[in-house]
PDB file of C-alpha atoms in Angstrom:
ATOM      1  CA  MET A 209       0.295  -0.218  -0.073  1.00  0.00           C
ATOM      2  CA  GLU A 210       2.735   2.380   0.599  1.00  0.00           C
ATOM      3  CA  ALA A 211       4.558   2.053  -2.469  1.00  0.00           C
ATOM      4  CA  ALA A 212       1.500   2.624  -4.399  1.00  0.00           C
ATOM      5  CA  LEU A 213       1.006   5.680  -2.405  1.00  0.00           C
ATOM      6  CA  THR A 214       4.649   7.147  -2.911  1.00  0.00           C
ATOM      7  CA  ARG A 215       4.350   6.323  -6.780  1.00  0.00           C
ATOM      8  CA  THR A 216       1.280   8.276  -7.259  1.00  0.00           C
ATOM      9  CA  PRO A 217       2.840  11.919  -6.442  1.00  0.00           C
ATOM     10  CA  ILE A 218       5.805  10.840  -9.112  1.00  0.00           C
ATOM     11  CA  ALA A 219       3.580   9.976 -11.810  1.00  0.00           C
ATOM     12  CA  THR A 220       1.614  13.280 -11.387  1.00  0.00           C
ATOM     13  CA  VAL A 221       4.936  15.232 -11.277  1.00  0.00           C
ATOM     14  CA  GLY A 222       5.535  13.538 -14.638  1.00  0.00           C
ATOM     15  CA  ILE A 223       2.659  13.832 -16.048  1.00  0.00           C
ATOM     16  CA  ALA A 224       2.600  17.870 -15.005  1.00  0.00           C
ATOM     17  CA  ALA A 225       6.472  17.926 -16.859  1.00  0.00           C
ATOM     18  CA  LEU A 226       5.007  16.527 -20.047  1.00  0.00           C
ATOM     19  CA  LEU A 227       2.189  18.421 -20.375  1.00  0.00           C
ATOM     20  CA  ILE A 228       4.265  21.868 -19.841  1.00  0.00           C
ATOM     21  CA  ALA A 229       7.085  20.444 -22.172  1.00  0.00           C
ATOM     22  CA  LEU A 230       4.253  20.032 -24.735  1.00  0.00           C
ATOM     23  CA  ALA A 231       2.997  23.486 -24.196  1.00  0.00           C
ATOM     24  CA  VAL A 232       6.195  24.964 -24.411  1.00  0.00           C
ATOM     25  CA  ALA A 233       7.265  23.283 -27.482  1.00  0.00           C
ATOM     26  CA  HIS A 234       3.819  23.823 -29.208  1.00  0.00           C
ATOM     27  CA  PRO A 235       2.327  27.153 -28.290  1.00  0.00           C
ATOM     28  CA  ALA A 236      -1.173  27.367 -29.208  1.00  0.00           C
ATOM     29  CA  HIS A 237      -1.197  31.007 -30.360  1.00  0.00           C
ATOM     30  CA  ALA A 238       1.436  29.394 -33.041  1.00  0.00           C
ATOM     31  CA  GLN A 239      -0.759  26.832 -34.236  1.00  0.00           C
ATOM     32  CA  ARG A 240      -3.461  29.156 -34.995  1.00  0.00           C
ATOM     33  CA  ALA A 241      -3.841  30.910 -38.495  1.00  0.00           C
ATOM     34  CA  GLN A 242      -3.292  34.595 -38.346  1.00  0.00           C
ATOM     35  CA  ALA A 243      -5.191  36.984 -40.965  1.00  0.00           C
ATOM     36  CA  GLU A 244      -4.387  40.568 -42.440  1.00  0.00           C
ATOM     37  CA  LEU A 245      -7.182  41.699 -44.342  1.00  0.00           C
ATOM     38  CA  ALA A 246      -7.150  44.605 -46.820  1.00  0.00           C
ATOM     39  CA  CYS A 247     -10.127  45.713 -48.690  1.00  0.00           C
ATOM     40  CA  ALA A 248     -10.793  48.595 -51.432  1.00  0.00           C
ATOM     41  CA  GLY A 249     -13.820  49.596 -53.003  1.00  0.00           C
ATOM     42  CA  THR A 250     -14.637  48.962 -56.585  1.00  0.00           C
ATOM     43  CA  ILE A 251     -16.922  50.826 -58.767  1.00  0.00           C
ATOM     44  CA  THR A 252     -19.841  49.158 -57.676  1.00  0.00           C
ATOM     45  CA  VAL A 253     -21.341  50.439 -54.448  1.00  0.00           C
ATOM     46  CA  HIS A 254     -20.916  48.046 -51.427  1.00  0.00           C
ATOM     47  CA  VAL A 255     -18.669  45.431 -53.551  1.00  0.00           C
ATOM     48  CA  TYR A 256     -15.013  45.388 -52.685  1.00  0.00           C
ATOM     49  CA  ASP A 257     -11.961  43.451 -53.769  1.00  0.00           C
ATOM     50  CA  CYS A 258     -10.195  41.825 -50.787  1.00  0.00           C
ATOM     51  CA  THR A 259      -6.751  40.344 -50.289  1.00  0.00           C
ATOM     52  CA  VAL A 260      -6.011  38.372 -47.359  1.00  0.00           C
ATOM     53  CA  ARG A 261      -2.505  37.021 -46.159  1.00  0.00           C
ATOM     54  CA  LEU A 262      -2.643  33.819 -43.810  1.00  0.00           C
ATOM     55  CA  SER A 263      -0.029  32.566 -41.914  1.00  0.00           C
ATOM     56  CA  ARG A 264       0.705  30.416 -39.073  1.00  0.00           C
ATOM     57  CA  GLY A 265       3.430  29.726 -36.905  1.00  0.00           C
ATOM     58  CA  GLY A 266       5.156  33.236 -38.662  1.00  0.00           C
ATOM     59  CA  ARG A 267       5.006  31.410 -41.832  1.00  0.00           C
ATOM     60  CA  PRO A 268       3.117  31.878 -45.061  1.00  0.00           C
ATOM     61  CA  LEU A 269       0.008  29.597 -44.977  1.00  0.00           C
ATOM     62  CA  GLU A 270      -0.015  28.125 -48.504  1.00  0.00           C
ATOM     63  CA  GLY A 271      -2.414  25.772 -50.243  1.00  0.00           C
ATOM     64  CA  ALA A 272      -5.696  26.996 -47.983  1.00  0.00           C
ATOM     65  CA  ARG A 273      -9.074  26.492 -49.046  1.00  0.00           C
ATOM     66  CA  ILE A 274     -10.916  29.669 -47.645  1.00  0.00           C
ATOM     67  CA  VAL A 275     -14.839  30.629 -47.443  1.00  0.00           C
ATOM     68  CA  VAL A 276     -15.600  33.697 -46.853  1.00  0.00           C
ATOM     69  CA  GLY A 277     -18.744  34.966 -45.085  1.00  0.00           C
ATOM     70  CA  ALA A 278     -19.854  38.347 -43.433  1.00  0.00           C
ATOM     71  CA  ASP A 279     -22.363  39.512 -40.788  1.00  0.00           C
ATOM     72  CA  MET A 280     -23.105  42.928 -39.081  1.00  0.00           C
ATOM     73  CA  PRO A 281     -22.417  42.351 -35.321  1.00  0.00           C
ATOM     74  CA  SER A 282     -24.864  44.991 -34.542  1.00  0.00           C
ATOM     75  CA  MET A 283     -27.498  43.313 -36.574  1.00  0.00           C
ATOM     76  CA  PRO A 284     -26.993  39.685 -36.270  1.00  0.00           C
ATOM     77  CA  LEU A 285     -28.715  37.437 -38.999  1.00  0.00           C
ATOM     78  CA  ALA A 286     -30.155  40.339 -40.407  1.00  0.00           C
ATOM     79  CA  HIS A 287     -28.226  40.071 -44.053  1.00  0.00           C
ATOM     80  CA  VAL A 288     -27.488  37.630 -46.480  1.00  0.00           C
ATOM     81  CA  VAL A 289     -23.875  37.659 -47.609  1.00  0.00           C
ATOM     82  CA  ARG A 290     -23.388  34.906 -49.996  1.00  0.00           C
ATOM     83  CA  PRO A 291     -20.204  33.101 -48.867  1.00  0.00           C
ATOM     84  CA  VAL A 292     -17.568  33.183 -51.447  1.00  0.00           C
ATOM     85  CA  THR A 293     -14.342  31.148 -51.835  1.00  0.00           C
ATOM     86  CA  ALA A 294     -11.147  33.069 -51.938  1.00  0.00           C
ATOM     87  CA  THR A 295      -8.370  32.483 -54.736  1.00  0.00           C
ATOM     88  CA  PRO A 296      -4.568  32.158 -54.464  1.00  0.00           C
ATOM     89  CA  GLY A 297      -3.324  35.587 -54.791  1.00  0.00           C
ATOM     90  CA  ALA A 298       0.234  36.543 -56.212  1.00  0.00           C
ATOM     91  CA  ILE A 299       2.486  35.822 -52.947  1.00  0.00           C
ATOM     92  CA  ALA A 300       2.624  32.892 -50.835  1.00  0.00           C
ATOM     93  CA  GLY A 301      -0.113  32.861 -48.321  1.00  0.00           C
ATOM     94  CA  GLU A 302      -2.125  35.575 -50.333  1.00  0.00           C
ATOM     95  CA  TYR A 303      -5.816  35.347 -51.255  1.00  0.00           C
ATOM     96  CA  THR A 304      -8.283  37.140 -52.879  1.00  0.00           C
ATOM     97  CA  PHE A 305     -11.924  37.307 -52.832  1.00  0.00           C
ATOM     98  CA  ARG A 306     -14.802  39.997 -53.737  1.00  0.00           C
ATOM     99  CA  LEU A 307     -17.163  40.714 -51.225  1.00  0.00           C
ATOM    100  CA  ALA A 308     -20.623  42.053 -51.908  1.00  0.00           C
ATOM    101  CA  LEU A 309     -22.289  43.573 -48.938  1.00  0.00           C
ATOM    102  CA  GLU A 310     -26.071  44.968 -48.405  1.00  0.00           C
ATOM    103  CA  MET A 311     -24.975  48.123 -46.435  1.00  0.00           C
ATOM    104  CA  SER A 312     -22.130  50.402 -45.247  1.00  0.00           C
ATOM    105  CA  GLY A 313     -21.053  49.983 -41.510  1.00  0.00           C
ATOM    106  CA  ARG A 314     -19.196  47.575 -39.186  1.00  0.00           C
ATOM    107  CA  TRP A 315     -18.942  44.091 -40.499  1.00  0.00           C
ATOM    108  CA  ALA A 316     -17.306  40.922 -39.057  1.00  0.00           C
ATOM    109  CA  VAL A 317     -15.719  38.940 -42.092  1.00  0.00           C
ATOM    110  CA  LYS A 318     -15.688  35.586 -41.264  1.00  0.00           C
ATOM    111  CA  LEU A 319     -12.620  33.382 -43.132  1.00  0.00           C
ATOM    112  CA  ARG A 320     -13.443  29.959 -42.740  1.00  0.00           C
ATOM    113  CA  VAL A 321      -9.838  27.921 -43.257  1.00  0.00           C
ATOM    114  CA  GLU A 322     -10.800  24.440 -44.320  1.00  0.00           C
ATOM    115  CA  ALA A 323      -7.309  23.410 -45.489  1.00  0.00           C
ATOM    116  CA  PRO A 324      -4.417  22.430 -45.008  1.00  0.00           C
ATOM    117  CA  VAL A 325      -5.932  23.009 -41.223  1.00  0.00           C
ATOM    118  CA  ARG A 326      -9.163  24.314 -39.848  1.00  0.00           C
ATOM    119  CA  ASP A 327      -9.760  27.173 -38.378  1.00  0.00           C
ATOM    120  CA  GLN A 328     -11.925  29.991 -37.985  1.00  0.00           C
ATOM    121  CA  LEU A 329     -10.882  33.513 -38.175  1.00  0.00           C
ATOM    122  CA  ILE A 330     -13.138  36.559 -37.909  1.00  0.00           C
ATOM    123  CA  VAL A 331     -11.631  40.276 -38.766  1.00  0.00           C
ATOM    124  CA  HIS A 332     -13.830  42.987 -38.130  1.00  0.00           C
ATOM    125  CA  TYR A 333     -13.840  46.096 -40.899  1.00  0.00           C
ATOM    126  CA  ASP A 334     -15.793  49.129 -41.033  1.00  0.00           C
ATOM    127  CA  PHE A 335     -17.198  49.704 -44.841  1.00  0.00           C
ATOM    128  CA  SER A 336     -18.217  52.651 -46.280  1.00  0.00           C
ATOM    129  CA  GLU A 337     -19.852  52.836 -49.704  1.00  0.00           C
ATOM    130  CA  THR A 338     -16.791  52.982 -51.286  1.00  0.00           C
ATOM    131  CA  ALA A 339     -13.636  52.212 -49.199  1.00  0.00           C
ATOM    132  CA  ALA A 340     -13.113  49.848 -45.945  1.00  0.00           C
ATOM    133  CA  SER A 341     -10.614  49.921 -43.059  1.00  0.00           C
ATOM    134  CA  PRO A 342      -9.906  47.777 -40.290  1.00  0.00           C
ATOM    135  CA  ALA A 343     -12.486  48.631 -37.349  1.00  0.00           C
ATOM    136  CA  ARG A 344     -11.219  50.444 -34.614  1.00  0.00           C
ATOM    137  CA  ARG A 345     -12.383  49.185 -31.049  1.00  0.00           C
TER     138      ARG A 345
END
């Protein structure tokens, strides 16, 4: 009975050390995709050409399959924005898409990454009739 009691704390310490080592070797933030979004208005009101640069662990995320949608946080489920698929851009980790919104205002642009990793990123952006910029908090 005493042997079992003395092994339990050592096993617990060993498991804790293993979990700490894994957390240090593979931090969660390095595994999540990061997005930098830039959008510009087109000649059509409320239509924007956008470019997103995706990275993961500081490196461009190449070969990604991305579906983009949008929603207005101030009016959830009030607007129907047809999801679009982004296409690879000119440089590694860059993807382009055209976003057609229903009105000006603050929008949550939802980037659903389906490959090579699965992730969803939400970028808040302020869209006017012809211009767009990152939302200020």
